[in-house]
Tab-separated table of C-alpha atoms and ligand atoms in Angstrom:
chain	number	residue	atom	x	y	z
A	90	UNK	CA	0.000	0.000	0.000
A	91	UNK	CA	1.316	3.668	-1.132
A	92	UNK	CA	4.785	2.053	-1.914
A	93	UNK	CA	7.316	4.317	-2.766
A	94	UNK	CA	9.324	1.200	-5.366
A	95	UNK	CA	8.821	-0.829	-7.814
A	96	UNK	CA	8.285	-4.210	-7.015
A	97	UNK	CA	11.486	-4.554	-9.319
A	98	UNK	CA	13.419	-2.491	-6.483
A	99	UNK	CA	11.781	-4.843	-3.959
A	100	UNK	CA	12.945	-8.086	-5.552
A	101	UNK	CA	15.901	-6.612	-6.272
A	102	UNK	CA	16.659	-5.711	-2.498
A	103	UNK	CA	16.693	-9.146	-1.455
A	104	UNK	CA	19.705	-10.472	-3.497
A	105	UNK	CA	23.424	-9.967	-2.904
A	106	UNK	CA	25.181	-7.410	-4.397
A	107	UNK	CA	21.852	-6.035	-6.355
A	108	UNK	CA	22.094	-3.967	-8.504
A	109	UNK	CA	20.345	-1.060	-6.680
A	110	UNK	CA	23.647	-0.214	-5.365
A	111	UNK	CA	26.017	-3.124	-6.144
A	112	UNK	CA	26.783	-3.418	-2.505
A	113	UNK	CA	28.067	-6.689	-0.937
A	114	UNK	CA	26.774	-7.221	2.426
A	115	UNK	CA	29.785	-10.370	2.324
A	116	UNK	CA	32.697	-7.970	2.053
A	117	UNK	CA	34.176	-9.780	5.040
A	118	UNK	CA	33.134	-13.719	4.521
A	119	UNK	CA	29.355	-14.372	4.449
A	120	UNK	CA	27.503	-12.022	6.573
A	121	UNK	CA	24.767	-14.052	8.807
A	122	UNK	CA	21.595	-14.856	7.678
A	123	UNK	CA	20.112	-13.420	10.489
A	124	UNK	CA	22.238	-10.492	10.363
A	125	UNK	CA	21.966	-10.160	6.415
A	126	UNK	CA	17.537	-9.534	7.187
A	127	UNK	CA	17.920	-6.533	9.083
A	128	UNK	CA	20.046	-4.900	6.224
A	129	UNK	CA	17.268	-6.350	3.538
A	130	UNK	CA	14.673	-4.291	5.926
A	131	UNK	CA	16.767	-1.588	6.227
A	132	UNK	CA	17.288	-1.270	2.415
A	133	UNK	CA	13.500	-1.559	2.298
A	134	UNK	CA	12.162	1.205	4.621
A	135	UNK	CA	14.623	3.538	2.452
A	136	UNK	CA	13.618	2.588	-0.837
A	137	UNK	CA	10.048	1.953	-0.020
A	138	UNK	CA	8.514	3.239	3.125
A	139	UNK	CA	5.872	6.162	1.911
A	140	UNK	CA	6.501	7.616	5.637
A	141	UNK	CA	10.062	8.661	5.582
A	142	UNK	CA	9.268	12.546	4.487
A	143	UNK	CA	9.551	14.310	7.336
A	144	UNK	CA	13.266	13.243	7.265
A	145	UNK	CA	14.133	13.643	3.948
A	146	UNK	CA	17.269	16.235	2.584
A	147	UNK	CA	18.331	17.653	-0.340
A	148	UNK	CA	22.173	16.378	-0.816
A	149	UNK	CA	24.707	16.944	-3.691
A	150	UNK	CA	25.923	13.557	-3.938
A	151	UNK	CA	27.425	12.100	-7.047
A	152	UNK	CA	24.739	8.873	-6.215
A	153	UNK	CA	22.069	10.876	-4.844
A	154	UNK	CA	20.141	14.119	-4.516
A	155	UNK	CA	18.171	13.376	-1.540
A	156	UNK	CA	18.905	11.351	1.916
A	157	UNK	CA	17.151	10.221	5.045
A	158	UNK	CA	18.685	11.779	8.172
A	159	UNK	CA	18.061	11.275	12.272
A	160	UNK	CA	15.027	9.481	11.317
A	161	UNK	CA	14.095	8.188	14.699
A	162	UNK	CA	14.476	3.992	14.716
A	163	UNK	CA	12.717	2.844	17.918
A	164	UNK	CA	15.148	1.063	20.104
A	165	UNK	CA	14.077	-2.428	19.406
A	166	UNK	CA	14.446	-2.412	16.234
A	167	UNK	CA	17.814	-0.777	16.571
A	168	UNK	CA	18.326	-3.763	19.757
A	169	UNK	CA	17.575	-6.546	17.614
A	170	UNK	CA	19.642	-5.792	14.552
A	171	UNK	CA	23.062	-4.862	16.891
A	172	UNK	CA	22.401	-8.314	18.325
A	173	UNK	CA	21.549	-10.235	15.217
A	174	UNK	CA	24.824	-9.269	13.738
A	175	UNK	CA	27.158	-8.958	16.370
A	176	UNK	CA	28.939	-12.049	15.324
A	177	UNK	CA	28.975	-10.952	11.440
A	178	UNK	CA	31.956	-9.843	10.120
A	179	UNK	CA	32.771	-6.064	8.370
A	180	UNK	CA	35.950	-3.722	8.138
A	181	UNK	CA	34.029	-0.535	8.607
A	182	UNK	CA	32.325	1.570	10.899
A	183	UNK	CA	30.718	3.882	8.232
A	184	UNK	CA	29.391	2.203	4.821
A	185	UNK	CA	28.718	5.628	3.414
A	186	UNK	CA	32.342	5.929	2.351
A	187	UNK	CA	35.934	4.617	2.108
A	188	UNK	CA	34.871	1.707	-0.082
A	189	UNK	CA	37.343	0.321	-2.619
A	190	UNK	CA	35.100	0.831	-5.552
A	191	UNK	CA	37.792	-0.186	-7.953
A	192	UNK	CA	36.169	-3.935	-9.249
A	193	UNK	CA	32.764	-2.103	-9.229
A	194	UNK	CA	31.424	-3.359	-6.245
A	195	UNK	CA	32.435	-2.136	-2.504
A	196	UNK	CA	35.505	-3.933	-1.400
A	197	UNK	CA	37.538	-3.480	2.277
A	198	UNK	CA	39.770	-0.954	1.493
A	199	UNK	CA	43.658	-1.341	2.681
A	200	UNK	CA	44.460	-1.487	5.883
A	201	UNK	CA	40.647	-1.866	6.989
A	202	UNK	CA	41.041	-5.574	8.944
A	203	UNK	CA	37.474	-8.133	8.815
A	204	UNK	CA	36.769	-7.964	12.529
A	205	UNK	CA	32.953	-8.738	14.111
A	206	UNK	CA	30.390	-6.262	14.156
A	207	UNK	CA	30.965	-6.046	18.057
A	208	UNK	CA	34.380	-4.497	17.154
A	209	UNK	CA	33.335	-1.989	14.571
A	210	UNK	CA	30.064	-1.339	16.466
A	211	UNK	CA	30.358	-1.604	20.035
A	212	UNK	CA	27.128	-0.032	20.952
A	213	UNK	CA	23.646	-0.134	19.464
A	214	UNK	CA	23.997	3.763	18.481
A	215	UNK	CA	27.269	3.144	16.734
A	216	UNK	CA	25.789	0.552	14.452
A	217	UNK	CA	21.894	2.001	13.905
A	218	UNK	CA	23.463	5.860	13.875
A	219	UNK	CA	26.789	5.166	12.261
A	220	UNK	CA	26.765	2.548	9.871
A	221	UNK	CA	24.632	4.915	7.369
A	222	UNK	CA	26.203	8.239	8.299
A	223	UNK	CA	23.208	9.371	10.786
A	224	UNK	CA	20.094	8.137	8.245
A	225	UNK	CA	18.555	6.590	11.896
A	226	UNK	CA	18.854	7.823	15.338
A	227	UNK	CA	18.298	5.419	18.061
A	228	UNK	CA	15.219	6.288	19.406
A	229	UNK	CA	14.479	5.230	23.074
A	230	UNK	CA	11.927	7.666	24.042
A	231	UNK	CA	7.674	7.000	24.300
A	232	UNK	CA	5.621	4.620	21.706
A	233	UNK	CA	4.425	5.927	19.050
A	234	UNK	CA	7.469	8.703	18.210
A	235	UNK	CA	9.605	6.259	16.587
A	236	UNK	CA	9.492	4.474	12.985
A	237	UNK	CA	9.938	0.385	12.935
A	238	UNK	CA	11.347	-0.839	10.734
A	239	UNK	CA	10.037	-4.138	11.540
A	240	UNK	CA	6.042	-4.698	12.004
A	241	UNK	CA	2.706	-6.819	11.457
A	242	UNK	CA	0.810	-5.230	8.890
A	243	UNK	CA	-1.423	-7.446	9.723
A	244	UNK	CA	-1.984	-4.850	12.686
A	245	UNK	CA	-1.112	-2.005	10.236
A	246	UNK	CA	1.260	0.197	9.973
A	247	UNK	CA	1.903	2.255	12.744
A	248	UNK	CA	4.813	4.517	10.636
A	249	UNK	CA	1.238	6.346	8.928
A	250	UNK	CA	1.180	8.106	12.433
A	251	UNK	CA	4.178	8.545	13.359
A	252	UNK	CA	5.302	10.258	9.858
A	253	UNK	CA	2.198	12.586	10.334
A	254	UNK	CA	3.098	13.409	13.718
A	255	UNK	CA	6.353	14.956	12.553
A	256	UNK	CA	5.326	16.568	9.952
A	257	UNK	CA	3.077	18.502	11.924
A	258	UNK	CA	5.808	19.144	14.325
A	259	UNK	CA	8.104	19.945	11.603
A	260	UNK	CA	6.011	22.461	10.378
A	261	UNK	CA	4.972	23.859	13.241
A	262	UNK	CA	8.342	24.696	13.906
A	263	UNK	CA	8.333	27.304	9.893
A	264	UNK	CA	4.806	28.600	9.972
A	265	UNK	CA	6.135	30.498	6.947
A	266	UNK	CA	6.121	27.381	4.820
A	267	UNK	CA	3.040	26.292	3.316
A	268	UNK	CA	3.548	23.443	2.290
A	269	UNK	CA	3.854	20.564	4.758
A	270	UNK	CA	6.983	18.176	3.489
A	271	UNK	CA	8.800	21.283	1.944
A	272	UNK	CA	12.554	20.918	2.780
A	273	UNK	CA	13.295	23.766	4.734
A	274	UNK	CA	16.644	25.398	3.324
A	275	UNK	CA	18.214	26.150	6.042
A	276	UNK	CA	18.281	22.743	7.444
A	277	UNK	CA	19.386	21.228	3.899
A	278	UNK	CA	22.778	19.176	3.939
A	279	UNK	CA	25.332	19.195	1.485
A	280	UNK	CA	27.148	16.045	1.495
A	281	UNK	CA	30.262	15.548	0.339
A	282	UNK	CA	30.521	12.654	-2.148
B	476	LIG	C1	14.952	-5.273	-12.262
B	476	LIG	O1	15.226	-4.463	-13.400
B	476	LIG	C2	16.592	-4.505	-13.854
B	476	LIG	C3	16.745	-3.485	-14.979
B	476	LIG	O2	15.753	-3.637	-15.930
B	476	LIG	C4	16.919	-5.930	-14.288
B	476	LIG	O3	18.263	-6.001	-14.721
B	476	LIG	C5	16.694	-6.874	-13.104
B	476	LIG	O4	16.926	-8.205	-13.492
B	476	LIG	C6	15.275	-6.731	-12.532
B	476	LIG	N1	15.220	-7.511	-11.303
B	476	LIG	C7	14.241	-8.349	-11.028
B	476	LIG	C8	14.329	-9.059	-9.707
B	476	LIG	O5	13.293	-8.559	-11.775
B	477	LIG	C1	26.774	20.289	-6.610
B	477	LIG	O1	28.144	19.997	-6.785
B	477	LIG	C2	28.601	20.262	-8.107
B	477	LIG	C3	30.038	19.786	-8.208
B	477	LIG	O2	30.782	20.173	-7.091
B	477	LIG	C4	28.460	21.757	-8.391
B	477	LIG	O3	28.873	22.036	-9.719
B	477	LIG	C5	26.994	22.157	-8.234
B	477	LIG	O4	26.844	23.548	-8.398
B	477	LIG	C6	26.485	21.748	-6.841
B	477	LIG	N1	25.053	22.023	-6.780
B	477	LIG	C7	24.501	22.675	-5.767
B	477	LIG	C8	23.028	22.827	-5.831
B	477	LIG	O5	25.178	23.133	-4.840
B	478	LIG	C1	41.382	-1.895	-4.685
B	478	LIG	O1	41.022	-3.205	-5.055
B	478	LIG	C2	41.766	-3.727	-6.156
B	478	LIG	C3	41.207	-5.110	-6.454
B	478	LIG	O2	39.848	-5.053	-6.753
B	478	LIG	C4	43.236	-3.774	-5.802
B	478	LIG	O3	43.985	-4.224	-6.928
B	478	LIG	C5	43.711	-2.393	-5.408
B	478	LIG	O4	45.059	-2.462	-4.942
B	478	LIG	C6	42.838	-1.840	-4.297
B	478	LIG	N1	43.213	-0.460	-4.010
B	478	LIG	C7	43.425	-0.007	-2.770
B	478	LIG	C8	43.801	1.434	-2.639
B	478	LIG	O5	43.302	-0.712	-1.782
């Protein structure tokens, strides 16, 4: 419902190296199976989640014009994926940048040793926060204030709300703006590449 992919992207999302980004999740050995899911979802929510406005930015990126930042992750989310990969293996802290890109596909670059996810990310922030240069913050505030990436939609989807409580926050906060998602300049980012 009010997808924001192609079910193309969606497929797509679910294999290795795809060719969304042509980014190996196995970069150090095979990444965990129950690690590898929470990256899949992750990958998901950003390419397909209709409730991510309120945290979108204008970048100039060579890959990108816009990003998600600080979007607020609730904490169990955040809990679950930092202990479903803390045995996984990866050579970076950030997966924004320092890639070797040089085969085409995102390689350790020298010097950067495999080591678990425990010793890259030794906290749930570093991991949820870091590992996509701030997209998520770690949200461990009330219910309903947070976006999961993981839910029922059996039950719904309880994202609806919490994207239209921000916004109304958000543009509370420039009563000169009209209209509601409208990036507000001053907070715009510009990324380096
Ligand atoms: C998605 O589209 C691309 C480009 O047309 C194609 O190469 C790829 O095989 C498609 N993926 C799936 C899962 O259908
Ligand atoms: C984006 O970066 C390019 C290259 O550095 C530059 O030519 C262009 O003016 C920038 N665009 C904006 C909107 O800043
Ligand atoms: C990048 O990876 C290629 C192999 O794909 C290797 O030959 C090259 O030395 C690497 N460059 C750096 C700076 O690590």
């Amino acid at each position: 419902k009010n997808a924001c992919c192609t079910a193309n992207t969606s497929q797509e999302l679910h294999k290795d190296t795809s060719c969304l980004y042509n980014f190996n999740w196995d970069h150090c050995g095979k990444m965990e199976p129950a690690c590898k899911r929470h990256f899949i979802q992750d990958t998901c929510l950003y390419e397909c989640s209709p409730n991510l406005g309120p945290w979108i930015r204008q970048v100039n990126q060579s890959w990108r014009k816009e990003r998600i930042l600080n979007v607020p992750l609730c904490k169990e989310d955040c809990e679950r994926w930092w202990e479903d990969c803390r045995t996984s293996y990866t050579c970076k802290s950030n997966w924004h940048k320092g890639w070797n890109w040089t085969s085409g596909i995102n390689e350790c670059p020298a010097r950067a040793l495999c080591r678990t996810f425990e010793s890259y990310f030794p906290t749930l922030a570093t991991l949820c926060e870091g590992v996509w240069s701030h997209s998520f913050q770690n949200y461990s505030g009330g219910s309903g204030r947070c976006i999961q990436m993981w839910f029922d939609s059996a039950q719904g989807n309880a994202n609806e709300e919490v994207a239209k409580f921000y916004a109304a926050t958000m543009n509370a906060g420039a009563p000169s703006r009209g209209g509601l998602l409208v990036p507000d300049p001053r907070r715009v980012l510009w990324g380096s590449s």
